[in-house]
Short mmCIF file of C-alpha atoms and ligand atoms in Angstrom, two decimals:
data_model
loop_
_atom_site.label_atom_id
_atom_site.label_comp_id
_atom_site.label_asym_id
_atom_site.label_seq_id
_atom_site.Cartn_x
_atom_site.Cartn_y
_atom_site.Cartn_z
CA MET A 1 0.19 16.67 21.03
CA ILE A 2 0.50 13.47 21.58
CA THR A 3 4.16 11.19 21.66
CA ILE A 4 5.04 8.92 18.64
CA HIS A 5 4.08 6.20 21.18
CA GLU A 6 -0.23 7.44 21.77
CA ALA A 7 0.79 7.76 17.48
CA LEU A 8 1.72 4.39 16.67
CA GLU A 9 -0.88 2.67 19.56
CA ILE A 10 -4.15 4.51 17.86
CA VAL A 11 -3.09 3.78 13.98
CA ARG A 12 -2.68 0.13 15.34
CA SER A 13 -6.37 0.08 17.42
CA HIS A 14 -7.67 1.02 14.04
CA LEU A 15 -5.72 -1.72 11.64
CA PRO A 16 -8.68 -2.90 8.76
CA PRO A 17 -9.73 -6.61 8.24
CA ARG A 18 -7.52 -8.15 6.51
CA SER A 19 -8.82 -9.46 2.98
CA VAL A 20 -8.27 -13.06 1.11
CA GLU A 21 -7.75 -13.55 -2.58
CA GLU A 22 -6.82 -16.28 -4.27
CA ALA A 23 -3.54 -15.74 -6.80
CA ASP A 24 -2.74 -17.42 -9.31
CA LEU A 25 1.00 -18.46 -8.44
CA PRO A 26 2.67 -15.91 -10.17
CA ARG A 27 0.76 -13.47 -9.05
CA ALA A 28 1.30 -14.91 -5.18
CA ALA A 29 5.35 -14.41 -5.69
CA GLY A 30 6.41 -12.77 -2.47
CA ARG A 31 3.02 -13.03 -0.06
CA ALA A 32 2.02 -14.34 2.70
CA LEU A 33 -0.98 -17.34 2.64
CA ALA A 34 -4.08 -16.41 4.12
CA GLY A 35 -4.19 -20.33 5.13
CA ASP A 36 -2.27 -23.94 5.49
CA ILE A 37 -1.70 -25.52 2.45
CA LEU A 38 -2.45 -29.54 2.26
CA ALA A 39 -0.85 -31.90 0.49
CA ARG A 40 -3.19 -32.64 -2.41
CA GLU A 41 -1.42 -36.04 -3.92
CA PRO A 42 1.97 -37.73 -1.98
CA SER A 43 5.38 -36.71 -3.39
CA PRO A 44 7.07 -38.59 -5.19
CA ARG A 45 3.73 -38.78 -6.90
CA PHE A 46 4.56 -42.82 -8.41
CA THR A 47 7.43 -44.60 -7.25
CA ASN A 48 10.62 -43.86 -9.44
CA SER A 49 14.45 -44.60 -9.87
CA ALA A 50 17.03 -42.35 -7.88
CA MET A 51 19.66 -43.76 -10.96
CA ASP A 52 20.52 -44.43 -14.12
CA GLY A 53 20.69 -47.71 -14.89
CA PHE A 54 18.31 -50.71 -14.40
CA ALA A 55 15.19 -52.09 -12.92
CA VAL A 56 15.87 -56.05 -11.61
CA ARG A 57 13.53 -58.14 -9.50
CA TRP A 58 15.77 -58.28 -5.96
CA GLU A 59 15.33 -62.26 -6.25
CA ASP A 60 16.90 -62.69 -9.49
CA VAL A 61 19.94 -60.86 -7.94
CA LYS A 62 20.64 -60.89 -4.39
CA THR A 63 23.01 -63.99 -5.26
CA VAL A 64 25.30 -61.31 -6.65
CA ALA A 65 27.08 -60.22 -3.37
CA ALA A 66 27.75 -63.37 -2.55
CA SER A 67 28.94 -65.36 -5.51
CA ALA A 68 29.37 -64.28 -8.59
CA PRO A 69 27.29 -61.89 -11.27
CA VAL A 70 24.34 -62.77 -12.46
CA GLN A 71 23.11 -62.43 -15.84
CA LEU A 72 19.90 -60.75 -16.79
CA LYS A 73 18.00 -60.59 -19.98
CA ILE A 74 17.31 -56.96 -21.29
CA VAL A 75 13.66 -56.92 -22.42
CA GLY A 76 12.50 -52.95 -22.59
CA GLU A 77 13.24 -49.70 -21.14
CA SER A 78 11.46 -47.08 -18.32
CA ARG A 79 12.23 -43.23 -19.29
CA ALA A 80 11.38 -40.16 -17.26
CA GLY A 81 8.18 -39.67 -19.48
CA ALA A 82 7.77 -42.73 -21.20
CA PRO A 83 7.07 -45.56 -18.80
CA PHE A 84 8.04 -49.54 -19.64
CA ALA A 85 4.31 -50.83 -20.73
CA GLY A 86 5.05 -54.79 -19.65
CA ARG A 87 5.61 -56.68 -16.88
CA LEU A 88 9.47 -57.86 -15.54
CA GLU A 89 10.12 -61.32 -14.89
CA SER A 90 11.69 -63.37 -13.54
CA GLY A 91 15.64 -63.22 -15.24
CA GLN A 92 14.43 -60.08 -17.21
CA ALA A 93 15.57 -56.39 -16.64
CA ALA A 94 14.47 -53.17 -18.07
CA ARG A 95 16.74 -50.35 -19.18
CA ILE A 96 15.79 -46.74 -16.41
CA SER A 97 16.75 -43.22 -16.57
CA THR A 98 16.58 -41.46 -13.63
CA GLY A 99 12.56 -40.44 -12.52
CA GLY A 100 11.12 -42.93 -14.40
CA MET A 101 8.55 -45.15 -12.98
CA LEU A 102 9.30 -48.41 -12.00
CA CYS A 103 8.63 -50.90 -13.75
CA ARG A 104 5.78 -53.43 -12.48
CA GLY A 105 7.36 -56.61 -11.06
CA ALA A 106 10.84 -54.83 -9.68
CA ASP A 107 11.59 -53.65 -6.79
CA THR A 108 15.60 -52.60 -7.17
CA VAL A 109 17.51 -50.21 -9.10
CA ILE A 110 21.24 -51.47 -10.32
CA PRO A 111 23.11 -48.16 -11.27
CA LEU A 112 24.94 -48.42 -14.96
CA GLU A 113 28.25 -48.05 -12.72
CA GLU A 114 27.30 -51.64 -11.92
CA THR A 115 26.31 -53.49 -14.68
CA GLU A 116 27.65 -54.65 -18.01
CA VAL A 117 26.31 -54.00 -21.31
CA ASP A 118 26.24 -56.98 -24.01
CA GLY A 119 23.41 -56.05 -26.98
CA GLU A 120 20.22 -57.29 -24.58
CA ALA A 121 22.78 -59.14 -22.32
CA LEU A 122 23.01 -57.66 -18.87
CA ARG A 123 25.72 -59.42 -16.46
CA VAL A 124 25.39 -57.63 -12.87
CA LEU A 125 28.12 -57.27 -11.61
CA LYS A 126 27.52 -55.67 -7.75
CA ALA A 127 23.66 -55.86 -6.50
CA GLU A 128 23.78 -54.17 -2.44
CA ARG A 129 20.02 -54.47 -1.15
CA ALA A 130 16.63 -54.71 -2.32
CA GLY A 131 14.75 -51.75 -3.31
CA ASN A 132 17.43 -49.83 -3.48
CA HIS A 133 18.37 -45.85 -5.53
CA LEU A 134 14.23 -45.96 -5.40
CA ARG A 135 12.05 -42.91 -4.42
CA ARG A 136 9.26 -44.29 -3.21
CA GLU A 137 5.76 -43.06 -3.37
CA GLY A 138 5.22 -40.88 -0.24
CA GLU A 139 8.36 -41.09 0.52
CA GLU A 140 8.45 -36.97 0.64
CA PHE A 141 5.04 -36.22 1.89
CA LYS A 142 1.57 -38.01 1.97
CA ALA A 143 -2.11 -36.86 0.88
CA GLY A 144 -3.13 -34.91 3.59
CA GLU A 145 -0.23 -34.23 4.98
CA LEU A 146 0.39 -30.19 6.23
CA LEU A 147 2.35 -28.28 3.00
CA LEU A 148 2.85 -24.75 4.22
CA ARG A 149 1.11 -22.61 7.13
CA GLN A 150 -0.87 -19.58 7.44
CA GLY A 151 2.03 -16.61 7.39
CA ALA A 152 3.70 -17.99 5.10
CA VAL A 153 5.61 -15.99 2.70
CA LEU A 154 5.65 -17.45 -1.04
CA ASN A 155 8.79 -17.29 -2.32
CA PRO A 156 10.19 -19.17 -4.76
CA PRO A 157 11.04 -22.99 -3.59
CA ARG A 158 7.12 -22.09 -1.89
CA LEU A 159 5.34 -21.65 -5.11
CA ALA A 160 7.21 -24.87 -6.98
CA LEU A 161 6.59 -26.79 -4.00
CA LEU A 162 2.62 -25.52 -4.83
CA ALA A 163 2.93 -26.25 -8.63
CA SER A 164 4.74 -29.64 -7.74
CA GLN A 165 1.26 -30.30 -6.66
CA GLY A 166 -1.09 -28.68 -9.43
CA THR A 167 -2.23 -26.30 -7.27
CA VAL A 168 -2.90 -23.14 -10.40
CA LYS A 169 -4.42 -20.61 -7.29
CA ALA A 170 -2.78 -19.96 -3.97
CA PRO A 171 -5.37 -18.25 -0.94
CA VAL A 172 -2.79 -14.96 -0.04
CA TYR A 173 -3.99 -11.63 1.80
CA ARG A 174 -5.10 -8.75 -0.88
CA ARG A 175 -2.83 -6.44 -1.62
CA PRO A 176 -4.29 -3.40 -0.04
CA GLY A 177 -4.80 -0.29 -2.45
CA VAL A 178 -3.36 3.00 -1.71
CA ALA A 179 -3.95 6.37 -3.10
CA VAL A 180 -1.26 9.00 -3.57
CA ILE A 181 -2.11 12.46 -3.83
CA VAL A 182 0.10 15.21 -3.28
CA THR A 183 -0.26 18.63 -3.15
CA GLY A 184 1.04 22.13 -3.34
CA THR A 185 0.15 24.84 -6.02
CA GLU A 186 3.61 25.12 -6.19
CA LEU A 187 3.75 21.85 -7.39
CA VAL A 188 5.09 20.68 -11.30
CA PRO A 189 5.73 17.11 -12.59
CA TYR A 190 9.68 16.10 -12.45
CA HIS A 191 9.17 15.61 -15.77
CA ALA A 192 7.91 18.95 -16.57
CA PRO A 193 10.24 22.32 -16.96
CA ALA A 194 9.87 24.42 -13.54
CA GLU A 195 9.74 28.11 -12.93
CA SER A 196 11.84 29.46 -10.67
CA TRP A 197 9.45 29.58 -7.59
CA GLN A 198 8.28 26.08 -8.84
CA ILE A 199 9.18 22.65 -6.79
CA ARG A 200 9.29 18.97 -8.54
CA ASP A 201 6.98 16.67 -6.80
CA SER A 202 9.63 14.71 -5.71
CA ASN A 203 7.37 12.70 -3.14
CA GLY A 204 5.28 11.08 -5.56
CA VAL A 205 7.79 9.07 -7.11
CA MET A 206 9.38 8.25 -3.25
CA LEU A 207 5.79 7.01 -2.39
CA ARG A 208 4.64 4.82 -5.11
CA SER A 209 7.89 3.69 -5.29
CA ALA A 210 7.65 2.98 -1.48
CA ILE A 211 4.09 1.72 -1.56
CA GLU A 212 5.30 -0.76 -4.41
CA LYS A 213 8.46 -1.95 -1.99
CA SER A 214 5.93 -2.87 0.45
CA GLY A 215 3.53 -4.91 -1.27
CA GLY A 216 1.29 -2.07 -1.64
CA GLU A 217 -0.65 -1.58 -4.98
CA VAL A 218 -0.92 2.28 -5.82
CA THR A 219 -4.56 2.39 -7.23
CA PHE A 220 -5.43 5.90 -8.03
CA ASN A 221 -2.72 9.44 -8.20
CA ALA A 222 -2.88 12.95 -8.49
CA ARG A 223 -1.95 16.26 -7.75
CA VAL A 224 -3.40 18.50 -6.38
CA GLY A 225 -2.92 22.75 -6.20
CA ASP A 226 -4.00 23.72 -2.77
CA ARG A 227 -7.49 24.25 -3.42
CA LEU A 228 -10.61 22.88 -1.17
CA ASP A 229 -12.33 21.99 -4.28
CA GLU A 230 -9.75 20.18 -5.94
CA THR A 231 -8.33 18.62 -2.85
CA LEU A 232 -11.61 17.28 -1.82
CA GLU A 233 -12.40 15.63 -4.77
CA ALA A 234 -9.71 13.65 -4.85
CA VAL A 235 -10.61 12.70 -1.58
CA ARG A 236 -13.24 11.44 -3.28
CA ARG A 237 -12.32 9.60 -5.88
CA ALA A 238 -9.20 8.33 -4.11
CA ALA A 239 -11.90 6.82 -1.64
CA ASP A 240 -13.71 4.95 -3.90
CA VAL A 241 -10.77 2.71 -5.20
CA ALA A 242 -8.26 2.52 -1.75
CA ASP A 243 -7.80 1.24 1.15
CA ILE A 244 -5.40 3.43 2.26
CA ILE A 245 -5.02 6.87 1.25
CA LEU A 246 -1.96 8.61 1.43
CA PHE A 247 -1.95 12.85 1.16
CA SER A 248 1.45 14.79 0.58
CA GLY A 249 1.65 17.64 2.11
CA GLY A 250 -0.96 20.74 2.91
CA VAL A 251 -1.47 19.23 6.80
CA SER A 252 0.41 22.16 8.81
CA VAL A 253 -1.40 25.68 10.16
CA GLY A 254 -1.18 27.28 7.14
CA PRO A 255 -4.09 28.85 5.18
CA HIS A 256 -3.00 27.06 2.35
CA ASP A 257 -3.72 23.45 4.12
CA LEU A 258 -6.70 22.05 2.99
CA VAL A 259 -6.67 18.52 3.21
CA LYS A 260 -7.25 17.86 6.83
CA SER A 261 -10.81 20.42 5.91
CA ALA A 262 -11.14 17.55 2.65
CA ALA A 263 -10.50 14.81 4.69
CA GLN A 264 -13.63 16.15 6.96
CA GLN A 265 -16.06 16.33 4.47
CA GLY A 266 -15.13 13.88 2.42
CA GLY A 267 -16.81 12.06 5.58
CA PHE A 268 -13.06 11.06 7.38
CA GLU A 269 -13.34 11.10 11.29
CA THR A 270 -9.78 12.77 12.58
CA LEU A 271 -8.32 10.17 14.85
CA PHE A 272 -5.14 12.59 15.27
CA TRP A 273 -3.07 15.92 13.74
CA ARG A 274 -0.01 16.79 15.06
CA VAL A 275 2.75 14.77 17.17
CA LYS A 276 5.38 14.91 19.57
CA GLN A 277 7.75 14.36 16.51
CA ARG A 278 10.73 15.67 14.10
CA PRO A 279 9.85 15.16 11.20
CA GLY A 280 6.49 14.95 11.27
CA LYS A 281 5.39 17.12 13.31
CA PRO A 282 1.90 18.15 11.51
CA LEU A 283 0.98 14.00 10.82
CA PHE A 284 -2.98 13.36 10.01
CA PHE A 285 -4.57 11.01 10.78
CA ALA A 286 -8.34 9.96 9.77
CA ARG A 287 -10.63 6.86 8.87
CA ARG A 288 -14.15 5.87 7.06
CA SER A 289 -15.22 3.11 8.00
CA ASP A 290 -12.07 0.43 7.02
CA SER A 291 -10.54 3.04 5.15
CA LEU A 292 -7.40 5.04 6.40
CA PHE A 293 -5.74 8.63 6.15
CA PHE A 294 -2.90 9.70 6.43
CA GLY A 295 -1.82 12.86 5.72
CA LEU A 296 2.14 13.41 5.41
CA PRO A 297 3.46 16.56 6.29
CA GLY A 298 4.98 17.63 2.40
CA ASN A 299 8.26 17.55 3.21
CA PRO A 300 10.08 15.08 1.74
CA VAL A 301 11.72 14.03 4.99
CA SER A 302 8.95 14.34 6.79
CA ALA A 303 6.28 12.40 4.39
CA TYR A 304 9.43 9.62 3.84
CA MET A 305 9.84 9.47 7.17
CA CYS A 306 5.97 8.60 8.32
CA TYR A 307 5.36 6.26 5.91
CA LEU A 308 8.40 4.41 7.14
CA PHE A 309 6.96 4.55 10.50
CA TYR A 310 3.32 5.23 10.29
CA VAL A 311 1.98 4.05 7.33
CA GLN A 312 4.34 0.82 6.39
CA PRO A 313 2.91 -1.61 9.60
CA VAL A 314 0.03 -0.77 8.48
CA LEU A 315 0.79 -2.40 4.91
CA ALA A 316 2.93 -4.93 5.98
CA HIS A 317 -0.58 -6.20 9.25
CA LEU A 318 -2.42 -6.30 5.79
CA GLN A 319 -0.85 -8.19 3.84
CA GLY A 320 -0.18 -10.98 7.62
CA LYS A 321 2.03 -9.60 8.81
CA PRO A 322 3.77 -8.35 11.96
CA PHE A 323 2.07 -4.78 12.59
CA GLY A 324 5.60 -3.22 13.81
CA HIS A 325 8.83 -2.65 11.86
CA GLU A 326 11.78 -4.44 11.25
CA SER A 327 15.25 -3.94 13.13
CA PHE A 328 18.10 -4.97 15.01
CA GLU A 329 20.84 -3.65 17.46
CA GLY A 330 23.86 -1.47 16.74
CA GLU A 331 26.34 0.29 18.52
CA ALA A 332 26.70 4.25 18.86
CA ALA A 333 29.51 5.47 17.19
CA ALA A 334 29.68 8.56 18.44
CA PRO A 335 26.85 10.51 20.65
CA ILE A 336 24.08 10.88 19.94
CA PHE A 337 21.38 13.31 21.19
CA ASN A 338 18.37 14.83 21.19
CA SER A 339 17.77 17.57 23.54
CA ALA A 340 14.15 18.85 22.16
CA ASN A 341 11.29 17.98 23.89
CA ARG A 342 9.69 16.30 21.07
CA ALA A 343 10.86 12.51 20.07
CA GLN A 344 13.34 12.47 17.06
CA LEU A 345 13.19 9.88 13.89
CA TYR A 346 17.24 10.34 13.89
CA ARG A 347 18.28 9.37 10.72
CA VAL A 348 22.42 6.69 10.35
CA ALA A 349 24.74 5.68 8.74
CA LEU A 350 25.95 2.30 9.21
CA GLU A 351 28.94 0.66 9.45
CA GLY A 352 28.80 -3.53 9.38
CA ARG A 353 31.51 -5.75 11.18
CA PRO A 354 31.76 -9.20 10.74
CA GLY A 355 30.63 -10.73 13.84
CA ARG A 356 29.40 -7.57 15.92
CA PRO A 357 26.78 -5.33 15.81
CA PRO A 358 27.01 -2.61 12.97
CA LEU A 359 28.53 0.56 14.17
CA VAL A 360 25.46 3.28 13.87
CA TYR A 361 26.76 7.05 12.76
CA PRO A 362 24.70 9.82 13.34
CA LEU A 363 24.90 12.50 10.94
CA ALA A 364 25.06 16.18 11.19
CA ARG A 365 22.44 16.72 8.34
CA GLN A 366 18.84 15.93 9.41
CA GLY A 367 16.29 19.27 8.35
CA SER A 368 12.84 17.70 7.09
CA HIS A 369 14.01 20.03 3.79
CA MET A 370 16.47 17.54 2.25
CA LEU A 371 16.68 14.89 0.58
CA THR A 372 20.46 14.23 1.19
CA SER A 373 19.06 13.73 4.87
CA LEU A 374 17.69 10.49 3.58
CA THR A 375 20.16 9.84 0.62
CA ALA A 376 22.86 9.60 2.73
CA ALA A 377 21.21 7.58 5.53
CA ASP A 378 20.99 3.60 6.10
CA GLY A 379 18.61 4.22 8.09
CA PHE A 380 17.18 5.78 10.89
CA ILE A 381 16.79 5.34 15.11
CA HIS A 382 13.61 6.15 17.16
CA LEU A 383 14.92 8.16 20.09
CA GLU A 384 13.37 9.75 22.52
CA GLU A 385 13.70 13.83 23.88
CA ASN A 386 16.07 14.49 25.96
CA VAL A 387 18.03 12.01 24.95
CA ARG A 388 21.96 11.52 25.19
CA LEU A 389 23.65 7.65 23.74
CA GLU A 390 26.90 7.54 24.74
CA SER A 391 29.11 6.18 22.08
CA GLY A 392 28.86 2.19 22.65
CA THR A 393 25.71 2.23 24.01
CA PRO A 394 23.21 -0.72 22.03
CA VAL A 395 20.91 1.18 19.61
CA GLU A 396 17.64 -0.27 18.07
CA VAL A 397 18.03 0.40 14.14
CA ILE A 398 14.95 0.15 11.86
CA PRO A 399 16.69 0.05 8.35
CA PHE A 400 16.06 1.57 4.98
CA THR A 401 15.19 -1.60 2.67
P1 AMP B 1 3.38 21.38 3.26
O1 AMP B 1 3.98 20.23 4.05
O2 AMP B 1 2.69 21.46 1.70
O3 AMP B 1 3.29 22.83 3.79
O4 AMP B 1 4.70 21.24 2.52
C1 AMP B 1 5.98 21.17 2.68
C2 AMP B 1 7.31 21.91 2.43
O5 AMP B 1 7.03 20.80 1.45
C3 AMP B 1 6.97 22.67 1.28
O6 AMP B 1 8.42 24.15 0.81
C4 AMP B 1 6.93 22.38 -0.08
O7 AMP B 1 7.28 22.87 -1.07
C5 AMP B 1 7.34 21.08 -0.23
N1 AMP B 1 6.35 19.78 -0.96
C6 AMP B 1 5.60 19.58 -1.13
N2 AMP B 1 4.34 18.57 -1.47
C7 AMP B 1 6.56 18.29 -2.08
C8 AMP B 1 6.20 17.62 -2.91
N3 AMP B 1 5.62 16.76 -3.31
N4 AMP B 1 7.57 16.83 -3.83
C9 AMP B 1 8.81 18.05 -3.16
N5 AMP B 1 8.25 19.14 -2.82
C10 AMP B 1 7.38 18.94 -1.72
MG1 MG B 2 2.02 22.58 0.87
#
């Protein structure tokens, strides 16, 4: 049996290549850029006013500071979206609003508060500097400048930046297509009546939401009984539409555990089966060209922990992010030990502390058939075999997100 480190290395060394698509901005939200973005246009696009006030010629008002107010004639208006059509001549001013295009002939804006208006007559009371209160074309960036780097995640402001450039589609990594197939003759849909010997399928909804949270897209969904023909049919159909195939259940050693055989008959090459870990020992991993196949154990806790530890990093990689786990340091609040001779993905609860690493509490309930061992947890730690961590020890926590 291989170790958890070896298993993760095998997954890492079989990562499929990323693929890129041009996505409409709303669909690109939250995704990583597959290429650098250069400015198509300068920003601001045109020189405009930063204030509500008057566009003037500095030559006309430069004496205001030293001596008396200056009188100008108001000859028009430049509003945001409706520029002044003419050209400002000496002795003239135009009303201008914030965002309004600077009129031809003008070079300075006087804020409304620094003027007095009487009909068409404008008295300029204060004039501080030539070119004041303008947002100049290209002052933020020029056409051709680097705006966003490859790998940048398109958060709302970055989407806004693309929109401001008139960019309709952005190059992003394609969302991985994932198939979810739950196996088990005992399973019924959670919304159907269940006989006393039956089990409601809870892994289906758990895995689906986990995949969507990881940025993947569920492209195939099925529930099959413990029969080779049904299982093989699901493998074939899933392989047509998914980059990653997730099976739940049917990977142990029992006579009704048929997922490995079905994968092999479907043309998948086994890369490993069984890992020295708890939970999730029977984990099965295979591939066929660029498609990866994970046979997750059926116990809900095992299925989820194997998903977080092995599958989520693959989905991150395919979306332009690093293959790995987001983690932070906490501090053991009580002794945490693993006397087993296999590693544990050990569920913990966290207690935040201002300015200090959070306290990490080991949860007493670690049974792989107990969903409450997940629902009570905030994350997990990777605990090596035969270790004991005293309270106060720093520990690396992988949070449930
Ligand atoms: P298996 O890995 O198929 O041996 O399943 C291990 C345990 O997990 C059994 O008790 C199953 O009934 C249970 N199980 C399997 N699949 C699911 C599922 N989709 N939802 C809830 N429990 C499941
Ligand atoms: Mg089963």
